[in-house]
Coordinates of C-alpha atoms (C1' of nucleotides) in Angstrom, one line a residue:
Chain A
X1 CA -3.6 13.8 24.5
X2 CA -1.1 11.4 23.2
X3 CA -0.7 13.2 19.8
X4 CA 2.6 12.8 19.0
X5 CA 2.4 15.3 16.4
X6 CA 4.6 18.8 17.2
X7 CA 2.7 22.0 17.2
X8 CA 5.0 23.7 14.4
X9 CA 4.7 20.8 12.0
X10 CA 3.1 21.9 9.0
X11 CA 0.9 19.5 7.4
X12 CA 2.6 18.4 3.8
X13 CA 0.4 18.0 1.3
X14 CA 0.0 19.4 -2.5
X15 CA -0.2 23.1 -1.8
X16 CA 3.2 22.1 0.0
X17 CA 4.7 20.1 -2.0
X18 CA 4.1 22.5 -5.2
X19 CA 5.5 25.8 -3.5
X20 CA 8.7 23.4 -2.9
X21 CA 9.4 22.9 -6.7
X22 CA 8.7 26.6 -7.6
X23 CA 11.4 27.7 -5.4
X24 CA 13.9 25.5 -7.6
X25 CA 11.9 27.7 -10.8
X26 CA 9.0 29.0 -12.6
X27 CA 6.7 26.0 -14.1
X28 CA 3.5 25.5 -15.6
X29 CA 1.3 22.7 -13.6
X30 CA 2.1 20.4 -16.9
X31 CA 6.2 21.1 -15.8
X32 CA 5.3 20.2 -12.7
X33 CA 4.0 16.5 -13.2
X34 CA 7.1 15.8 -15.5
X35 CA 9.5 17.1 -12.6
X36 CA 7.9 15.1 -10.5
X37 CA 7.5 12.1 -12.4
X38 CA 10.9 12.6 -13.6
X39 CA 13.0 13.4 -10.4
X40 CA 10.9 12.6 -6.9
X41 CA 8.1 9.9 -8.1
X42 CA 9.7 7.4 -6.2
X43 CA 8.6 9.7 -3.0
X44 CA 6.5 11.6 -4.4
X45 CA 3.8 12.8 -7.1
X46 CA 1.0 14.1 -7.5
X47 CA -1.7 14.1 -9.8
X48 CA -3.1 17.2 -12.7
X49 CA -6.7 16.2 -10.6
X50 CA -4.3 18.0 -7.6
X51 CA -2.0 20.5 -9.2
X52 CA -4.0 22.6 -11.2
X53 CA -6.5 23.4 -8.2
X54 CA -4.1 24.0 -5.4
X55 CA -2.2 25.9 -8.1
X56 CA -5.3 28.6 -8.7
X57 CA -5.7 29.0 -5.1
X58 CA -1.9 29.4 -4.7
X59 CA -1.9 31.9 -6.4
X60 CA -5.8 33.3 -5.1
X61 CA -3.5 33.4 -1.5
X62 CA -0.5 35.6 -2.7
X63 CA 1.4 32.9 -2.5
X64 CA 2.1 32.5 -6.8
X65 CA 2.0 35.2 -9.6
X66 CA 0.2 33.5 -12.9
X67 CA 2.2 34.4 -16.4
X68 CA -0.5 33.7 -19.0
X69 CA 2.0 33.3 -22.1
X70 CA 0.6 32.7 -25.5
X71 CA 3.2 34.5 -27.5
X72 CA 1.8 34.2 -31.8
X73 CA -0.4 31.6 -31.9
X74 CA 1.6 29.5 -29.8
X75 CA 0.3 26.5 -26.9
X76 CA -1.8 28.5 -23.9
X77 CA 0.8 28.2 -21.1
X78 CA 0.5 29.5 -17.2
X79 CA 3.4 29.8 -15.1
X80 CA 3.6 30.3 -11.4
X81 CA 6.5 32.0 -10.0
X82 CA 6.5 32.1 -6.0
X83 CA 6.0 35.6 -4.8
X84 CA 8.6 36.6 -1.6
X85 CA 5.0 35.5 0.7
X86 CA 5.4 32.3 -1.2
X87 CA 8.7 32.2 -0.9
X88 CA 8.6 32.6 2.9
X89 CA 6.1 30.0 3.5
X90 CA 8.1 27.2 1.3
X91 CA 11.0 28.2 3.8
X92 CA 8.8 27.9 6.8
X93 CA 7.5 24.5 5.6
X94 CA 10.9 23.4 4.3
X95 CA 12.0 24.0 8.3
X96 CA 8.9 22.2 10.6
X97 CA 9.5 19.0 11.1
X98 CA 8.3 16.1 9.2
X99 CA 4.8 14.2 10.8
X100 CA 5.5 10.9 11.0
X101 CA 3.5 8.6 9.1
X102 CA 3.0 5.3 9.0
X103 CA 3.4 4.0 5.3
X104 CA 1.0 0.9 4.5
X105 CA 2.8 -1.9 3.1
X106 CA 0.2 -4.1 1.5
X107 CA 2.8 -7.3 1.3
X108 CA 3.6 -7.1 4.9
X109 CA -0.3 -7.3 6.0
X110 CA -0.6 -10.1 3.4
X111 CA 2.3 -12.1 5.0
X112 CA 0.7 -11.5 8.8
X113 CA -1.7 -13.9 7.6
X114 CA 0.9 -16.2 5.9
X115 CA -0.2 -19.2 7.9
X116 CA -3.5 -18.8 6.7
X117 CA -2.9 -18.0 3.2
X118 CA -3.4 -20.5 0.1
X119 CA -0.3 -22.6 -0.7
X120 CA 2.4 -20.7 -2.4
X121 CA 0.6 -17.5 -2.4
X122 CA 3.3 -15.8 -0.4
X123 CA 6.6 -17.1 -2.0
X124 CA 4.4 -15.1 -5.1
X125 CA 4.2 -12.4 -3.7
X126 CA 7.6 -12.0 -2.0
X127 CA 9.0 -12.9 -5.7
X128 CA 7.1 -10.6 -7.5
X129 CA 8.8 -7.5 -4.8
X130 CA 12.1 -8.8 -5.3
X131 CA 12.0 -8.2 -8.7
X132 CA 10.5 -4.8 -8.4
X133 CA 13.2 -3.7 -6.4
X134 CA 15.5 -5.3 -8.6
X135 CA 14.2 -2.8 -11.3
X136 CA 14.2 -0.2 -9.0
X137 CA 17.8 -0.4 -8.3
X138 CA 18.3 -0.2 -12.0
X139 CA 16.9 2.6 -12.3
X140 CA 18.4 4.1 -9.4
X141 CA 21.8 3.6 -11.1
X142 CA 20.5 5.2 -14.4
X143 CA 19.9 8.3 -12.4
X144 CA 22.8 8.4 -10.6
X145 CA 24.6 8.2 -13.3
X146 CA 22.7 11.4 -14.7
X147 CA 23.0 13.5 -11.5
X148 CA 26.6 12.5 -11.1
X149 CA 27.6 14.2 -14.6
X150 CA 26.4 17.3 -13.4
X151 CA 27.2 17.5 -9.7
X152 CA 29.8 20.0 -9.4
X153 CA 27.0 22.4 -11.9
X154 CA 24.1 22.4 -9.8
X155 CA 23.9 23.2 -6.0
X156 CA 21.0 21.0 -5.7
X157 CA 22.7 17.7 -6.7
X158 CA 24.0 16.7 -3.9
X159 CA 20.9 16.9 -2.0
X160 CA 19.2 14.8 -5.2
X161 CA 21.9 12.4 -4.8
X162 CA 21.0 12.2 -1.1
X163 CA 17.3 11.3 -1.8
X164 CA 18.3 8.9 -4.4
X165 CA 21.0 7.0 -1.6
X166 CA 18.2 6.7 0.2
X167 CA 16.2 4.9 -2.1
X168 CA 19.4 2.6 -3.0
X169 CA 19.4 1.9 0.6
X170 CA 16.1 0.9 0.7
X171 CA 16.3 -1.6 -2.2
X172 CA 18.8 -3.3 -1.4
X173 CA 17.7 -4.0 2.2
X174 CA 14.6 -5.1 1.1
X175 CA 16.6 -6.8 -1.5
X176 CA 18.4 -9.2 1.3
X177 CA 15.1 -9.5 3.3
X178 CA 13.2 -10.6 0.0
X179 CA 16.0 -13.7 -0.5
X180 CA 16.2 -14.7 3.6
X181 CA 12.3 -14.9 3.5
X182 CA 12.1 -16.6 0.5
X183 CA 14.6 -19.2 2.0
X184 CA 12.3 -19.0 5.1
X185 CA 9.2 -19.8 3.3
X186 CA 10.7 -22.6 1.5
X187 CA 12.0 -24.2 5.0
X188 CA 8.4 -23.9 6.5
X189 CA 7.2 -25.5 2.9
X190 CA 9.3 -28.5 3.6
X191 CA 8.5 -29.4 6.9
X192 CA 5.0 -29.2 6.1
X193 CA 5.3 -31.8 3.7
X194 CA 7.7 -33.9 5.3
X195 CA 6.5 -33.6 8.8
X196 CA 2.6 -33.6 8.5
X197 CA 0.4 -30.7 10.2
X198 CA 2.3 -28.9 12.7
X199 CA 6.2 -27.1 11.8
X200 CA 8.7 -28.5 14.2
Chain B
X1 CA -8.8 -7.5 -27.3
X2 CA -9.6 -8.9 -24.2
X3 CA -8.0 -12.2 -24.8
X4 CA -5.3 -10.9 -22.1
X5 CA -6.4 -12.2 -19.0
X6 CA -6.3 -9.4 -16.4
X7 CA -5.0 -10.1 -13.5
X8 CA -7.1 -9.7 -10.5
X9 CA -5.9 -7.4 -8.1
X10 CA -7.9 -7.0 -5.1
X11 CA -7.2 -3.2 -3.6
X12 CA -6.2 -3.9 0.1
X13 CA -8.6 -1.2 2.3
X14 CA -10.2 -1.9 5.1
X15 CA -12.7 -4.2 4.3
X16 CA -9.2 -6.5 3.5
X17 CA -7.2 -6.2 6.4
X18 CA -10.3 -7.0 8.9
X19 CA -11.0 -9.7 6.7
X20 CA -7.1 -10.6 7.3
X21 CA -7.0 -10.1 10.9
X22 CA -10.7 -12.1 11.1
X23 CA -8.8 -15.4 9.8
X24 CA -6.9 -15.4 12.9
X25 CA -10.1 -15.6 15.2
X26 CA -13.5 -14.2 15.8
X27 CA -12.9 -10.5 17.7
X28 CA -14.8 -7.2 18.1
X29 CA -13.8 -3.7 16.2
X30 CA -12.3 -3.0 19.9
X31 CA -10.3 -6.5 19.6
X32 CA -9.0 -5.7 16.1
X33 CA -8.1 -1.9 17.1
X34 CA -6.1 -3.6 19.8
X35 CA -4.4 -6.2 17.8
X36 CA -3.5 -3.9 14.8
X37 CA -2.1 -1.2 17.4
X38 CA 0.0 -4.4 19.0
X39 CA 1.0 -6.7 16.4
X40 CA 0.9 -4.3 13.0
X41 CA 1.2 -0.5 13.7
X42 CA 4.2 0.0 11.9
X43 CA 3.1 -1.4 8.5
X44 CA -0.7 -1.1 9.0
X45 CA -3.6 0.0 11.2
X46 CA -7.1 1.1 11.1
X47 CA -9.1 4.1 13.3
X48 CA -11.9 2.9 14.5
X49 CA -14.1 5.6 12.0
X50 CA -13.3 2.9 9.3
X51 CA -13.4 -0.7 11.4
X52 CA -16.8 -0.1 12.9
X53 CA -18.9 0.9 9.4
X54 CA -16.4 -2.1 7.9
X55 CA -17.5 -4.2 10.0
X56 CA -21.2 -3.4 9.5
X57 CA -20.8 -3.6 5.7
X58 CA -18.7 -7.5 5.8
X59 CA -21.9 -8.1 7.9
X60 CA -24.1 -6.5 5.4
X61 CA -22.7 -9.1 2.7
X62 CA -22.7 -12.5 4.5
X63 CA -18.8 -12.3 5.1
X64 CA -18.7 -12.5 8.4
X65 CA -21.5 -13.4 11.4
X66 CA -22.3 -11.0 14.5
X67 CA -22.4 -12.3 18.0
X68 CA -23.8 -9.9 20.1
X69 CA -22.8 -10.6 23.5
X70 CA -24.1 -9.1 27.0
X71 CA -24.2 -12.4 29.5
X72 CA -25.4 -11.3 32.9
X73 CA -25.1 -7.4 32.8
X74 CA -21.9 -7.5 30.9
X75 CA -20.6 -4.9 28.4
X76 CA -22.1 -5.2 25.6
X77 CA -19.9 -6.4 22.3
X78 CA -20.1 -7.7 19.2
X79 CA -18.1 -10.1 18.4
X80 CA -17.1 -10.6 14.2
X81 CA -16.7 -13.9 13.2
X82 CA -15.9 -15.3 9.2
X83 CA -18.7 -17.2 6.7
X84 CA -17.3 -19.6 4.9
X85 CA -18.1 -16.9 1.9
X86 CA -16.1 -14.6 4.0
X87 CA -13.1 -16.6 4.5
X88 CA -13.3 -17.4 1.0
X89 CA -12.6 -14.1 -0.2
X90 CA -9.9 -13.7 2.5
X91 CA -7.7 -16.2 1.1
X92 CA -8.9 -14.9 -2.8
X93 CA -7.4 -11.2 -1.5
X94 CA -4.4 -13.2 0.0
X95 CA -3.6 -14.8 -3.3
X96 CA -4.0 -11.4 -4.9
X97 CA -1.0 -9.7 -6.1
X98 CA 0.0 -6.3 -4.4
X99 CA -1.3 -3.0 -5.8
X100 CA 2.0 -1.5 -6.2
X101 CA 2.1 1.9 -4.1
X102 CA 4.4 4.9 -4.3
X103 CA 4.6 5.8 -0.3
X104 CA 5.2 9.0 0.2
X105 CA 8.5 10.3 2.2
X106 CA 8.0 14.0 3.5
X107 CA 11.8 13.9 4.2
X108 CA 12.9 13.3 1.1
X109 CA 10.7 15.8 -0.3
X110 CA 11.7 18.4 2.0
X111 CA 15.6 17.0 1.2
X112 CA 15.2 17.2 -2.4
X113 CA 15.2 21.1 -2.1
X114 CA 17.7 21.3 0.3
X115 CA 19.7 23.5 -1.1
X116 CA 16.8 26.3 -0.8
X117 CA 16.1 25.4 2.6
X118 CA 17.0 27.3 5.8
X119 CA 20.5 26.6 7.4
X120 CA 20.3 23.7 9.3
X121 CA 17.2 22.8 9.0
X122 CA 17.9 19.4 7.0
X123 CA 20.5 18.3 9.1
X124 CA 17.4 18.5 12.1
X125 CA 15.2 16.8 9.9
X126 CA 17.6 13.8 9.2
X127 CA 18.4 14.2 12.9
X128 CA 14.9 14.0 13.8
X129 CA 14.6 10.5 11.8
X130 CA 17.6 8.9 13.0
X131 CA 16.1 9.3 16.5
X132 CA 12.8 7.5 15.4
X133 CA 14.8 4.9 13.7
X134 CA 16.6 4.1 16.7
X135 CA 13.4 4.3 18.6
X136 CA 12.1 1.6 16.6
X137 CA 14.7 -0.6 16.4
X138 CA 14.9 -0.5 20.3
X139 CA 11.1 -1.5 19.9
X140 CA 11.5 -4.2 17.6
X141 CA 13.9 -5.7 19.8
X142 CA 11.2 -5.8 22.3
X143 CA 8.9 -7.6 20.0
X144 CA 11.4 -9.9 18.8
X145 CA 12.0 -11.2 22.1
X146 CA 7.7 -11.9 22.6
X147 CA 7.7 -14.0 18.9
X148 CA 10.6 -15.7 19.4
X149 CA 9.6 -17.2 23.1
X150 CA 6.5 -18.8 21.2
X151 CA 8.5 -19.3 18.1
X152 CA 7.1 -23.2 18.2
X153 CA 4.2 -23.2 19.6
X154 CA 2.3 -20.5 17.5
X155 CA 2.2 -21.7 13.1
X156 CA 1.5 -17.8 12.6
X157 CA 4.9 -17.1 14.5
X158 CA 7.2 -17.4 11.4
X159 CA 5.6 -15.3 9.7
X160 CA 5.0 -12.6 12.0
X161 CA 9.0 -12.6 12.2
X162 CA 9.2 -12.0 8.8
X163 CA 7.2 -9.1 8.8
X164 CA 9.5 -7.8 12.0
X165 CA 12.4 -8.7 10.0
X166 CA 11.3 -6.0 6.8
X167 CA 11.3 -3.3 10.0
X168 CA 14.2 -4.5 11.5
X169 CA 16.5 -4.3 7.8
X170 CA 14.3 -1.2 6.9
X171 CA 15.4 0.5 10.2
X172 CA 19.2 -0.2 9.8
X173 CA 19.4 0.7 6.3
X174 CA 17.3 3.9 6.8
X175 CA 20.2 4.6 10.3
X176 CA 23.0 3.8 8.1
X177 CA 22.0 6.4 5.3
X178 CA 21.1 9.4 8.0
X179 CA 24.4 9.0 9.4
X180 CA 26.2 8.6 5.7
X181 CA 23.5 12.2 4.9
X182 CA 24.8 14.0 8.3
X183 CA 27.9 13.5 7.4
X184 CA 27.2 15.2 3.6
X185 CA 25.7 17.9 5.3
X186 CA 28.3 18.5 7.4
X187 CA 30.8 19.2 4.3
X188 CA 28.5 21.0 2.6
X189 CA 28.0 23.8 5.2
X190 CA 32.0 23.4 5.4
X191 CA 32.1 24.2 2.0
X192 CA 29.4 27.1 2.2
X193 CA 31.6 28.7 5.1
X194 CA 35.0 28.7 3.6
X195 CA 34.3 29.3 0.0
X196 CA 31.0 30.0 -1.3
X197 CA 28.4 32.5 -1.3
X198 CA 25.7 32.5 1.3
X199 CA 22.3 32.6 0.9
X200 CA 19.3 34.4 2.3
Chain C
dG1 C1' -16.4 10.6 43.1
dG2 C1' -13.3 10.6 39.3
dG3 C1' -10.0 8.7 36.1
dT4 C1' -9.0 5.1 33.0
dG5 C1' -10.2 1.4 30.1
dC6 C1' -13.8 -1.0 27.6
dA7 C1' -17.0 -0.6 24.0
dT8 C1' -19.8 1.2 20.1
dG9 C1' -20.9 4.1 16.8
dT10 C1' -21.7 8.8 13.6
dA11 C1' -20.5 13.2 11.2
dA12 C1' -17.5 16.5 9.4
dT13 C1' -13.7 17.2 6.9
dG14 C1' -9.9 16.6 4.0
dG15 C1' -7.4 15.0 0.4
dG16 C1' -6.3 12.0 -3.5
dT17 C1' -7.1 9.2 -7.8
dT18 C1' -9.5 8.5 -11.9
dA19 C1' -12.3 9.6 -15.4
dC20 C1' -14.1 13.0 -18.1
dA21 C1' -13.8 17.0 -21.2
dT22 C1' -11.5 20.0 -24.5
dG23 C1' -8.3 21.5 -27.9
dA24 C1' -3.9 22.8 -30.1
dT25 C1' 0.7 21.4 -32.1
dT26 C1' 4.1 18.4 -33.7
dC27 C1' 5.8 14.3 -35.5
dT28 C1' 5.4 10.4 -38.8
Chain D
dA1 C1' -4.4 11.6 -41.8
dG2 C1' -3.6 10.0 -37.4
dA3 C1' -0.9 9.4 -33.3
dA4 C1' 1.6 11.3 -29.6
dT5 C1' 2.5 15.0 -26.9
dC6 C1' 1.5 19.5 -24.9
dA7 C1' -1.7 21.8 -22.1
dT8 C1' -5.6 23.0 -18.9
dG9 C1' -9.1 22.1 -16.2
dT10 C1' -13.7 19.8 -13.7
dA11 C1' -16.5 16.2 -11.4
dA12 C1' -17.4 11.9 -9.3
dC13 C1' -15.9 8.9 -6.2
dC14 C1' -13.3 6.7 -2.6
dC15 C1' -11.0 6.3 1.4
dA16 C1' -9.1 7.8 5.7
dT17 C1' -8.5 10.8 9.9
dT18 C1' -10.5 13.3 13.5
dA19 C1' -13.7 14.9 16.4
dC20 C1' -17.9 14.1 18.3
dA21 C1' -21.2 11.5 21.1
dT22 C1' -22.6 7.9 24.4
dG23 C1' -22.3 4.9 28.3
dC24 C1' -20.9 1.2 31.5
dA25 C1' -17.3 -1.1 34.6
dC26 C1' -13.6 -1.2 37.4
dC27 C1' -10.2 0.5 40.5
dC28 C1' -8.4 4.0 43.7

DNA sequence: GGGTGCATGTAATGGGTTACATGATTCT
DNA sequence: AGAATCATGTAACCCATTACATGCACCC
């Protein structure tokens, strides 16, 4: 009774996530992983173990057309291109509303138990996410370098740059929380040694 | 060749986080539903289809001891408590460095072909996640209030305000990046309007 | 007498990762 | 000659959600 859930949400998943790329073009599953690896894997990916299955039955549903191309002699290559059914249901998809889910965020369960944990175990682990993120914003401003020199070009770029705001965003908050809890940890470290068992 | 010593990651499932949440005291698989749907929905929680056989299996391997409980026509429950073995490998998984994981955003999915989607329908999706981001921020208020009133008397409370704090700078960050994105949207249906070409 | 909360579990189903399996082409 | 990259696919396994199934206790 309590599902939150809305009835027109459609469940996102591979099937849903590949007819979204093929509306952008035509791709063969391998085009596929590099797109995604290349432009969305901080969100999203998915594996060849995924693609290539939902991609036959894509296509088994109407939804994809399969061009075998193997023009002299050259690498065996398949690509799906959305058919106006498949076209229709990436639009339909593209409109429901999101589900909500609740990401699982291993560090955060660890640091629950921070009381409880082995000495030092959590300033570890807090150090080692600040410097992922620190590499992560790096990256982020390698991209957005790359969709920058070609925004007025595409009509999609400003909706990449939007996804990859959000991910700056992101970073750097957790950027800010990673330095005020390392600060945090330290304080708690301190009066443990200098006041005996109980923090004051 | 395997002179590089590998570092142990311990994958965080269930079997983890009821060994986590067993540190804090002995409970039942009802208990640790509760306290996980309380204290650690919005980074982690289990269904009870995964605590109960959990439980059975740490059981099963000496981790943790059942006391079955049924005093004078009572309901009947089990109540999980930690071996020394058990708490052991609770502090080993503590120590344990995060399994970095790529969570996945549906919105930024669905955002990242925006420009194919139906009119309006991204600006109702952001809209959408600014009013659960507000939602939750109104809630962590709520919670922050409860730690902070046994801020001294509980040594798990610090911690447990750290892992409000990651919501609490998530939740702003994530607010401050839909408005910057309805704004964006905004000029780009501007744009659409008095210059471009429409789509479908 | 009925609804809600307490309390335990199992089964069906779905979905994803990883490893496995194969083979051609291109680059060094 | 050998490595990396292109390219497609299958199978085993793991984990999680959901629905199902049961039953007592407490309050109205």
């Amino acid at each position: 009774m309590n599902s939150v859930t809305p009835i027109d949400a459609i469940r996102t998943t591979t099937t849903e996530s590949l007819l979204g790329m093929l509306t952008l073009r035509p791709m063969s599953g391998y085009d596929l992983r590099q797109l995604m690896e290349s432009a969305t894997s901080n969100f999203w990916s998915e594996s060849f173990g995924q693609i290539y299955p939902a991609l036959k039955k894509l296509a088994d549903e109407g939804l994809a057309e399969v061009d075998t191309q193997q023009p002299n002699g050259e690498r065996l290559r398949k690509v799906y291109k959305l058919t106006p059914a498949g076209r229709a249901r990436a639009r339909q998809w593209l409109a429901s509303p999101c589900a909500q889910q609740v990401p699982r965020e291993e560090l955060l369960l660890k640091l629950f138990f921070g009381d409880k944990a082995p000495r030092g175990s959590m300033r570890a682990a807090v150090e080692r996410r600040k410097a992922k993120v620190e590499a992560d914003l790096a990256r982020y401003a390698e991209i957005a370098k790359d969709i920058d020199s070609k925004l007025p070009t595409h009509a999609g770029a400003p909706y990449w740059r939007m996804t990859l705001n959000f991910g700056i965003a992101q970073a750097n908050a957790v950027l800010t929380w990673c330095d005020q809890t390392l600060a945090e940890l330290d304080s708690i470290e301190t009066k443990h040694k200098s006041g005996g068992r109980h923090a004051a």
